[in-house]
mmCIF file of C-alpha atoms and ligand atoms in Angstrom:
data_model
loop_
_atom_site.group_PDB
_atom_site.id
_atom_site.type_symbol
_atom_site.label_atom_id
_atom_site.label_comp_id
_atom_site.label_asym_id
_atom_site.label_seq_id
_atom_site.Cartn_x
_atom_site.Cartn_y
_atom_site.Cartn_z
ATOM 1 C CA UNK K 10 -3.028 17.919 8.946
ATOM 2 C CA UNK K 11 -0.165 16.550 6.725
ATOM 3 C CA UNK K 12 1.460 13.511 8.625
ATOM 4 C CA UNK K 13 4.902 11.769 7.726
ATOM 5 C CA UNK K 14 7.784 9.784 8.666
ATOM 6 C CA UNK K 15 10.871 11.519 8.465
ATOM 7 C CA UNK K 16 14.317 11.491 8.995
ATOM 8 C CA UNK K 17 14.537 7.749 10.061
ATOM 9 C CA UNK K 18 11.190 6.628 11.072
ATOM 10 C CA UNK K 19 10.175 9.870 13.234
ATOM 11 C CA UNK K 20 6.353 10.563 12.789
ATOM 12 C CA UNK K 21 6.424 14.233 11.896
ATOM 13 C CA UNK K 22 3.326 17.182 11.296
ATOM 14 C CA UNK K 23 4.145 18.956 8.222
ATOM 15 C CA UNK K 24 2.999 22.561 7.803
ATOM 16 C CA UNK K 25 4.453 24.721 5.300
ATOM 17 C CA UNK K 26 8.047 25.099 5.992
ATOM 18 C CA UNK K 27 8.747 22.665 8.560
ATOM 19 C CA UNK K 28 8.339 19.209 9.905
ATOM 20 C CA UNK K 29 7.198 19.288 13.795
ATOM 21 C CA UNK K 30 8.492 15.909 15.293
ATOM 22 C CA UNK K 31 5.765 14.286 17.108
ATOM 23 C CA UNK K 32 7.913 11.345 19.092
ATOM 24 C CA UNK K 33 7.813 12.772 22.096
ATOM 25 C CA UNK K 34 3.816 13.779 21.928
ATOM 26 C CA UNK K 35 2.717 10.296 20.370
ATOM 27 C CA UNK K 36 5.350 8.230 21.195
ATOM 28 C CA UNK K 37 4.423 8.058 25.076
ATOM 29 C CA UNK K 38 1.084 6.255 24.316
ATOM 30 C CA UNK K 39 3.434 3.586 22.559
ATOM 31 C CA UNK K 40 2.337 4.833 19.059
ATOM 32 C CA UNK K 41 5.758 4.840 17.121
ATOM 33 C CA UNK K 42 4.937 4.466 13.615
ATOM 34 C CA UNK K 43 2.455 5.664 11.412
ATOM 35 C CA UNK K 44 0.011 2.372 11.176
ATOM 36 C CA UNK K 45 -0.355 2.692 15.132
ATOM 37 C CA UNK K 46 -0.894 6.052 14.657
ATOM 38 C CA UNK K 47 -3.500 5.326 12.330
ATOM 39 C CA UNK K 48 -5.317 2.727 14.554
ATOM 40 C CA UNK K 49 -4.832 5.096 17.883
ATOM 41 C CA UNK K 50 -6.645 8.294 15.627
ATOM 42 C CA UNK K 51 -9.478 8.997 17.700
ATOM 43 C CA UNK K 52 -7.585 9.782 20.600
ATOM 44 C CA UNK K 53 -4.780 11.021 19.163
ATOM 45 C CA UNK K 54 -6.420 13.416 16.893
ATOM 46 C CA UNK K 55 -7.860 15.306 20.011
ATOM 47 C CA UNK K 56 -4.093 15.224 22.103
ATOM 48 C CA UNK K 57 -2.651 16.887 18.433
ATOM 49 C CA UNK K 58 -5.139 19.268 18.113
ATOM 50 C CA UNK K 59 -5.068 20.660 21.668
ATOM 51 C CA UNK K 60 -1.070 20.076 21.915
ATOM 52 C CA UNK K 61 1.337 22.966 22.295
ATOM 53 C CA UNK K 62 3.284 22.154 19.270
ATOM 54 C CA UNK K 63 5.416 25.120 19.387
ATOM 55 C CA UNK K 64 6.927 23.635 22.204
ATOM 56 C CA UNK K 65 8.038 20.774 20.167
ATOM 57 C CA UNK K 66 11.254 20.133 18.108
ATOM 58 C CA UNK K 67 11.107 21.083 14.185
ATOM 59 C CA UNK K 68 13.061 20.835 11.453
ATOM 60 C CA UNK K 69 13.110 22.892 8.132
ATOM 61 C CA UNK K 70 11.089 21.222 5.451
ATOM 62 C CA UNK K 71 14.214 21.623 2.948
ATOM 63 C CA UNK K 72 16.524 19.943 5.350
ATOM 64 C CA UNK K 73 14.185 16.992 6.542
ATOM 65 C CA UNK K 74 14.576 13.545 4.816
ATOM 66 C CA UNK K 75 10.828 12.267 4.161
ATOM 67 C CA UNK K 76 10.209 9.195 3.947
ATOM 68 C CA UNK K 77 7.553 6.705 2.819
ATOM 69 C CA UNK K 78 4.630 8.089 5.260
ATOM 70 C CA UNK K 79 2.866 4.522 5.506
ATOM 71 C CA UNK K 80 6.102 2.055 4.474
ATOM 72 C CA UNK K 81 3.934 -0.782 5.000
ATOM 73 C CA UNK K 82 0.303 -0.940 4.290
ATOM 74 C CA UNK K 83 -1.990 -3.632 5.783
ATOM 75 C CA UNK K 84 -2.843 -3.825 1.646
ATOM 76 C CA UNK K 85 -3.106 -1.878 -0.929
ATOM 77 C CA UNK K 86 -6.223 -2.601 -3.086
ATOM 78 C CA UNK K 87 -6.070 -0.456 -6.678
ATOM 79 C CA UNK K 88 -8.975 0.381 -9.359
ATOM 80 C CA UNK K 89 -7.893 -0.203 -13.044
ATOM 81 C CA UNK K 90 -9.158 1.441 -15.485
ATOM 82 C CA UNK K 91 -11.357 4.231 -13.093
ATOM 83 C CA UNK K 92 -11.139 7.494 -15.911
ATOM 84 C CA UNK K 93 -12.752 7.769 -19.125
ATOM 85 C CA UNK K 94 -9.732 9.557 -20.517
ATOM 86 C CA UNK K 95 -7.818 6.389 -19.576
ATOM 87 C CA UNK K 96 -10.374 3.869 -20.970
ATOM 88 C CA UNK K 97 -10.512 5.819 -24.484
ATOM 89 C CA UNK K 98 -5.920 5.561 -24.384
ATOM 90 C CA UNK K 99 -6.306 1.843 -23.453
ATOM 91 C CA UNK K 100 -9.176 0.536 -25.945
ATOM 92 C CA UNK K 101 -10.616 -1.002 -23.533
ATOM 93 C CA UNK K 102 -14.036 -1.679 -23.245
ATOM 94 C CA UNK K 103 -14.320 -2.690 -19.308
ATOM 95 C CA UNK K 104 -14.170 -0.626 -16.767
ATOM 96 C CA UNK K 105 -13.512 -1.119 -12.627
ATOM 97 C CA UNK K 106 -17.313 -1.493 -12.529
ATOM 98 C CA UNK K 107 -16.581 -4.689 -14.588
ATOM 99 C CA UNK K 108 -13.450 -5.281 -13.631
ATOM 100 C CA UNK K 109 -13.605 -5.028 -9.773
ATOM 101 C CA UNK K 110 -10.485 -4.111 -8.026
ATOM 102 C CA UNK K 111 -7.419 -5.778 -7.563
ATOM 103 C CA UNK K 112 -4.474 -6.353 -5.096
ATOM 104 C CA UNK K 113 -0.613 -5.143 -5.208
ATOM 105 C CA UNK K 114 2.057 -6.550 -2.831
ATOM 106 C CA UNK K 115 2.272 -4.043 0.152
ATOM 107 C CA UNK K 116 6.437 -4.492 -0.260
ATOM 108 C CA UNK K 117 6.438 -2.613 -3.328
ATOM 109 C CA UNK K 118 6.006 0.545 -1.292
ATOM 110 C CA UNK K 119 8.884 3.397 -1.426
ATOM 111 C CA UNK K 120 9.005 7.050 -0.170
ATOM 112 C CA UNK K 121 9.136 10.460 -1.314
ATOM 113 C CA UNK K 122 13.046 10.731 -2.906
ATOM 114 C CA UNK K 123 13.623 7.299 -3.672
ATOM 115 C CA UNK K 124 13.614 5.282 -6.773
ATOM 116 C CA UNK K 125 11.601 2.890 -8.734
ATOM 117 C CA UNK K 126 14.198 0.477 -9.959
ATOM 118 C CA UNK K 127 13.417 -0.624 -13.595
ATOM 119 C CA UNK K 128 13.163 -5.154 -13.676
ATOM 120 C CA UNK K 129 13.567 -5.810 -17.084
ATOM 121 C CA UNK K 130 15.322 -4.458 -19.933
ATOM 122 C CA UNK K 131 12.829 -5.898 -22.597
ATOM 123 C CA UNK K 132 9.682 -5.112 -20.970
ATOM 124 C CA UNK K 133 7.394 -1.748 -21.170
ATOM 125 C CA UNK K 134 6.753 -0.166 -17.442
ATOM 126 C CA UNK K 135 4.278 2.652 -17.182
ATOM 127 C CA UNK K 136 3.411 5.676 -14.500
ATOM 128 C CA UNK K 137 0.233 5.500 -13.227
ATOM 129 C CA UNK K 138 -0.266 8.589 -11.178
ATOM 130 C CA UNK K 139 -3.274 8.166 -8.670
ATOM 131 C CA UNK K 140 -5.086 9.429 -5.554
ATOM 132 C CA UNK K 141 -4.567 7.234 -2.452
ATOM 133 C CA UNK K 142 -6.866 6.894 0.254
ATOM 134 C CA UNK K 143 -5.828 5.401 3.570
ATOM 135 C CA UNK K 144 -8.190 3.544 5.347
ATOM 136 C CA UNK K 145 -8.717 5.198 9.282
ATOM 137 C CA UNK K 146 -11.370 2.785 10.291
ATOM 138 C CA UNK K 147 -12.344 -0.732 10.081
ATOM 139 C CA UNK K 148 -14.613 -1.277 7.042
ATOM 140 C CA UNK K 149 -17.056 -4.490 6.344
ATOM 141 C CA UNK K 150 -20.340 -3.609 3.864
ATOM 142 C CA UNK K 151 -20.450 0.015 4.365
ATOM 143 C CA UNK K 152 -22.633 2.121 2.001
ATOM 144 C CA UNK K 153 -21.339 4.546 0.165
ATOM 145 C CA UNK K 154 -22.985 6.969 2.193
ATOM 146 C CA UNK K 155 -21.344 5.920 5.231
ATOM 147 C CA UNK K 156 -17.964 5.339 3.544
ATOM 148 C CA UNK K 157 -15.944 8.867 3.784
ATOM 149 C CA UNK K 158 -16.324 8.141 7.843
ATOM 150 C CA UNK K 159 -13.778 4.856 7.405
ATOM 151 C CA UNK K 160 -11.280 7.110 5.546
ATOM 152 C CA UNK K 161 -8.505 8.742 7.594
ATOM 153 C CA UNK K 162 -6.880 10.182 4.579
ATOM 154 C CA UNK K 163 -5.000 10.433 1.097
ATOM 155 C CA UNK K 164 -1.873 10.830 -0.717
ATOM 156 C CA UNK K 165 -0.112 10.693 -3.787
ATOM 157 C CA UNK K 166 0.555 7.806 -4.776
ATOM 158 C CA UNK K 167 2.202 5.668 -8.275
ATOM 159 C CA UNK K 168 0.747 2.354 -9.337
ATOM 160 C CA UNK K 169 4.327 1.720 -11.359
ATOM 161 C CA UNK K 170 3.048 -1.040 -14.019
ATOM 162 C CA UNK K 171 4.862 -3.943 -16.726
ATOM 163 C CA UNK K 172 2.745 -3.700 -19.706
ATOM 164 C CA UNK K 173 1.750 -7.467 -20.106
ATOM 165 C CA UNK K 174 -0.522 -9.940 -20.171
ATOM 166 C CA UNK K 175 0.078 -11.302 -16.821
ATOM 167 C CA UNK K 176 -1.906 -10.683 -13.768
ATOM 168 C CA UNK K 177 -2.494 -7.453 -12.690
ATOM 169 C CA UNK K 178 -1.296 -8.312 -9.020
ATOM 170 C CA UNK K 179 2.253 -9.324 -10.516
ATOM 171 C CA UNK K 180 2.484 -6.487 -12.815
ATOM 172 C CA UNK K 181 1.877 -4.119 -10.297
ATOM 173 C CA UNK K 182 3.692 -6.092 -7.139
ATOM 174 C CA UNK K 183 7.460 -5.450 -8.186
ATOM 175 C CA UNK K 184 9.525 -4.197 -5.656
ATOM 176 C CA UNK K 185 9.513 -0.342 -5.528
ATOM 177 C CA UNK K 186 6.353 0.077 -8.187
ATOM 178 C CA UNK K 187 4.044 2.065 -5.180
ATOM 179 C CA UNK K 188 5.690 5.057 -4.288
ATOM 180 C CA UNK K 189 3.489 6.850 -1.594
ATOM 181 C CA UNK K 190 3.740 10.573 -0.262
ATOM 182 C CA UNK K 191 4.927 12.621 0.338
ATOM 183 C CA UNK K 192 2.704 12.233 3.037
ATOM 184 C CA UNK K 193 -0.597 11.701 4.151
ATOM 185 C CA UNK K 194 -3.017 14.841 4.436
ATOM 186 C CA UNK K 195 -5.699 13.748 7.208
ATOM 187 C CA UNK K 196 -9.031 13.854 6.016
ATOM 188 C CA UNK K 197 -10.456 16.722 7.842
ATOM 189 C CA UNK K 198 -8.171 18.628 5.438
ATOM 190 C CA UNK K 199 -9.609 17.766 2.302
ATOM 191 C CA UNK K 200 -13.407 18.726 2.306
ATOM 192 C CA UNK K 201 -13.932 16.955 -1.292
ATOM 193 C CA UNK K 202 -11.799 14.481 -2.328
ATOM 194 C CA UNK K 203 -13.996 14.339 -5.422
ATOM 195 C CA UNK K 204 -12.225 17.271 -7.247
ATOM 196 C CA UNK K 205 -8.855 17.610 -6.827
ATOM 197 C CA UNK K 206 -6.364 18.197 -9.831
ATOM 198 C CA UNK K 207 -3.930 15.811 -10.044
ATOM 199 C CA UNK K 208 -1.077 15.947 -12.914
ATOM 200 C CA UNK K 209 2.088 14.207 -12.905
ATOM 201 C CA UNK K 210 5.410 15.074 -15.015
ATOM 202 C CA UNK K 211 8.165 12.976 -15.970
ATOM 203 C CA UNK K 212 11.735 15.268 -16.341
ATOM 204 C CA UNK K 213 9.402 18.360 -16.551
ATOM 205 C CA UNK K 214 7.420 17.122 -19.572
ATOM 206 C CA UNK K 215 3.121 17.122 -18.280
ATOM 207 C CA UNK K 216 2.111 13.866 -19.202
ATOM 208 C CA UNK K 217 -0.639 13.601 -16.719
ATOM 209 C CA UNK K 218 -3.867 16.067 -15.742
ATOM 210 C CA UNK K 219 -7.023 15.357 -14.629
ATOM 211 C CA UNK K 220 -9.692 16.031 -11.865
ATOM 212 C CA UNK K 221 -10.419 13.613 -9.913
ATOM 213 C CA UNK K 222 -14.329 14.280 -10.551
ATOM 214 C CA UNK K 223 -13.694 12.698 -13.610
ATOM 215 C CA UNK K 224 -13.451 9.639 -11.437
ATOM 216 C CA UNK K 225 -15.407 6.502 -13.020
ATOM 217 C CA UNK K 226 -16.497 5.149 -9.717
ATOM 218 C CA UNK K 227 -16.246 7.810 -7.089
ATOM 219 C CA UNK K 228 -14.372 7.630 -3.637
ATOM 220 C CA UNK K 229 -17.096 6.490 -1.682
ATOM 221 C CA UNK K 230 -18.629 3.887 -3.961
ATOM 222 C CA UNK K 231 -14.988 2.558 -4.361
ATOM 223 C CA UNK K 232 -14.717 2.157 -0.516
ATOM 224 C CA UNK K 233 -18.109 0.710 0.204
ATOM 225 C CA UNK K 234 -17.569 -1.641 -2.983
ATOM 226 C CA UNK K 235 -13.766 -3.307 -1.629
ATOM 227 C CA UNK K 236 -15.531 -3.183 1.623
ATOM 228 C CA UNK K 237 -17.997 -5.676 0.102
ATOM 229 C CA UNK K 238 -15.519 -7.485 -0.904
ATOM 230 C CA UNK K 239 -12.997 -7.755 2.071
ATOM 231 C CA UNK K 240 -13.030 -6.094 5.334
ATOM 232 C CA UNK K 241 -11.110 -2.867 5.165
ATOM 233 C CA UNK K 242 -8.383 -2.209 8.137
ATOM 234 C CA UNK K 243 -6.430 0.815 9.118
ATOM 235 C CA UNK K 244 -3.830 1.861 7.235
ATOM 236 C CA UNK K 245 -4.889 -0.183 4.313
ATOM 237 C CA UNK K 246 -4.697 1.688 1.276
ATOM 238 C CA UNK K 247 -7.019 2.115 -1.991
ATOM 239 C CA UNK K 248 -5.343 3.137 -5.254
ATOM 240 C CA UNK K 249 -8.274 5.267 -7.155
ATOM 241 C CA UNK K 250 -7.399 4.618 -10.611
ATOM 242 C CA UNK K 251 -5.047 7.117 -13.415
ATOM 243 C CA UNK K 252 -6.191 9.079 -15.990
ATOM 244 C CA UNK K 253 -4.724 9.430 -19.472
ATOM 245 C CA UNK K 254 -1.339 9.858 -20.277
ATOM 246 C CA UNK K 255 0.576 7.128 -18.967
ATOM 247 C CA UNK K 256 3.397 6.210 -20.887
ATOM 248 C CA UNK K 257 6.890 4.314 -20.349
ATOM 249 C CA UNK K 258 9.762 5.301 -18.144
ATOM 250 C CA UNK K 259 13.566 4.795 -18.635
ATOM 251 C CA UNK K 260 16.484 4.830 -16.390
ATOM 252 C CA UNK K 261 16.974 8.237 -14.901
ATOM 253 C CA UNK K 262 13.267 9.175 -15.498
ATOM 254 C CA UNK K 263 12.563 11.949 -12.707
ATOM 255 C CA UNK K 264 8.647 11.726 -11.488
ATOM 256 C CA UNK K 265 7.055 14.065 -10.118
ATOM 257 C CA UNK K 266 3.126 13.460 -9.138
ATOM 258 C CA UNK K 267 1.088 16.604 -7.604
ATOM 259 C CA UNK K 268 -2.676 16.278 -6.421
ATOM 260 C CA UNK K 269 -4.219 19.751 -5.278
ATOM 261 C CA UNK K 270 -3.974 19.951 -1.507
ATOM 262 C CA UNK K 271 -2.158 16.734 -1.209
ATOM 263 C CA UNK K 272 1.686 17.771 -1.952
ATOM 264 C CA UNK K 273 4.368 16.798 -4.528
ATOM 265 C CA UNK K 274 5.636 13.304 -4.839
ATOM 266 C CA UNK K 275 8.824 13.034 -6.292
ATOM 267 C CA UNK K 276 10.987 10.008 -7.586
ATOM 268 C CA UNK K 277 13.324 8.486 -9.513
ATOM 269 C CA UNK K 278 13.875 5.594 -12.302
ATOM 270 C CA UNK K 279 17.230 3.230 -12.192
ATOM 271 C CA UNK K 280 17.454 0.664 -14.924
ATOM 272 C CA UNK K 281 20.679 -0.266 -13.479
ATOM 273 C CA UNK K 282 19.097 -4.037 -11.914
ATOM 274 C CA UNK K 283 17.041 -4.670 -15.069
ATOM 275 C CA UNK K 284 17.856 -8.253 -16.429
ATOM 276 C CA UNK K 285 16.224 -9.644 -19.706
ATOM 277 C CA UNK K 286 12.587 -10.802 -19.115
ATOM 278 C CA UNK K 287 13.474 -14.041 -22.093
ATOM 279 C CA UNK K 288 15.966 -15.208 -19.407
ATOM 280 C CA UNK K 289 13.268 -15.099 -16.479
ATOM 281 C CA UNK K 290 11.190 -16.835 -19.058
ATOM 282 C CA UNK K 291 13.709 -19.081 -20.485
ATOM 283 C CA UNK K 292 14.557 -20.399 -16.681
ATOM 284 C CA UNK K 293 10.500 -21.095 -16.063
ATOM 285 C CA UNK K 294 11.032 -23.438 -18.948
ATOM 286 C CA UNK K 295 7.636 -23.467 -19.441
ATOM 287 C CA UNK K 296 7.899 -25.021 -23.177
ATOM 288 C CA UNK K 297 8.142 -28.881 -21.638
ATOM 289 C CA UNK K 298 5.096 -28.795 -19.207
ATOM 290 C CA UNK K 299 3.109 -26.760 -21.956
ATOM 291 C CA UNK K 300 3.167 -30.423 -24.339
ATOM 292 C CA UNK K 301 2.414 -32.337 -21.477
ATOM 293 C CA UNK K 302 -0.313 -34.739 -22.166
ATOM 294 C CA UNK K 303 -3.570 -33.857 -19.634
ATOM 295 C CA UNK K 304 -3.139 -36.312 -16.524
ATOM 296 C CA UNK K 305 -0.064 -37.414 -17.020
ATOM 297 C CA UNK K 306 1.753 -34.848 -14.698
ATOM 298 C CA UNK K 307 1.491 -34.951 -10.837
ATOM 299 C CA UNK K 308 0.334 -31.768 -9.316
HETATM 300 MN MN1 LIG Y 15 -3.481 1.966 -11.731
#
């Protein structure tokens, strides 16, 4: 089942030429966006499956607006560094089994259409194009073995990056930098999330292809592993990692990231905010505290 939110927050079932709006079916046990929906799954999965959806309003796919299917994620957790092909572009020698996993702000999600506005005009920003998986179940030291049964599914997703030596969690947190969609493919639908081909384009060019077997630290160790780290709620979401090829966008950059089974997500770049990243330094004015003698400054 492919599930989004479309045309001004109406949870919608996708199929292949339209978008089936579910209000009416879902929206009666309260459940009006998609992170209830996710919670209420186990008894709403059986009243969709059995429901008579051709009695239900629809609207061509072409003419529907999608929108972000999950707009805002409990968190969004993300593996760096998770594909060999990656590691090798990035000289690194660490991987997310040394690394662990890290956090992005869950405002930095957008939608399917929108666009991933550029901060600085000085500063490098990357694609990463990933798998998402969206937590369906609450999570706390699961094994691996028992992890796929805490997924409720996944989704394209971009893990838009400054190049930098900051924190990962600020270089990834920037308003717009996790566009998510176009929507989220239920897990039932996607009997191995272990090889799917995912490649991503920027204004036609192929910069990205991989399978995701080439995965570092596969699906389920990834889940049980943030699960050992935090507990895991619905709707939170787990960024997998991206392979080789990312590279920096400009203003009017057209994305377009496409994961076997999962759909196309496609967005835009806008330079048109970006300010100069020596002003947001200048104004930290960082150069006084820097000489400041140990001890001698108040906290
Ligand atoms: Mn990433």
């Amino acid at each position: 089942m492919n599930l989004g939110v479309f045309d001004g927050g109406k949870l919608g079932l996708v199929d292949d030429a339209h978008v089936v709006d579910l209000t009416t079916l879902v929206g009666s046990g309260g459940v009006t966006d998609m992170l209830a929906l996710v919670h209420r799954w186990d008894t709403l999965r059986p009243r969709l499956e059995s429901a008579d959806l051709a009695g239900l309003p629809r609207t061509p796919l072409a003419e529907a607006h999608l929108e972000a299917p999950l707009p805002r994620p409990g968190k969004i957790l993300a593996a760096p560094v998770n594909y060999p092909c990656h590691q090798r572009e990035m000289n690194v020698d660490l991987t997310v089994a040394e690394l662990g996993i890290f956090l992005k702000a869950n405002s930095s999600v957008i939608g399917p259409g929108e666009t991933i506005e550029l901060p600085y005009v000085d500063r490098r920003v990357d694609q990463e194009a990933e798998l998402a998986v969206v937590i369906g179940r609450l999570a706390r030291n699961v094994e691996p073995e028992a992890a796929m049964d805490h997924v409720f599914g996944y989704a394209c997703l971009l893990d838009v990056t400054v190049r930098g030596g900051e924190d990962r969690s600020i270089r990834k947190s920037y308003d717009t930098f996790t566009p998510i969609g176009p929507w989220i493919t239920t897990a039932d639908a996607v009997p191995d999330p272990g090889a799917l081909l995912l490649r991503c384009w920027i204004n036609d060019e192929l910069r990205q292809e991989v399978s995701t077997k080439d995965l570092i630290v596969g699906i389920p160790e990834l889940v049980a592993f943030a699960s050992s780290v935090m507990t895991l709620h619905p709707g939170d979401v787990i960024a997998t990692g991206t392979p080789a090829g990312v590279g920096p966008l400009s203003d009017g950059d057209h994305i377009v990231v496409e994961i076997e089974q999962l759909g196309r997500l496609e967005v835009d770049v806008s330079a048109a905010g970006a300010v100069s990243w020596l002003d947001v330094q200048a104004r930290l004015d960082v150069s006084d505290a820097a000489v400041r003698p140990a001890g001698g400054a108040s906290a």
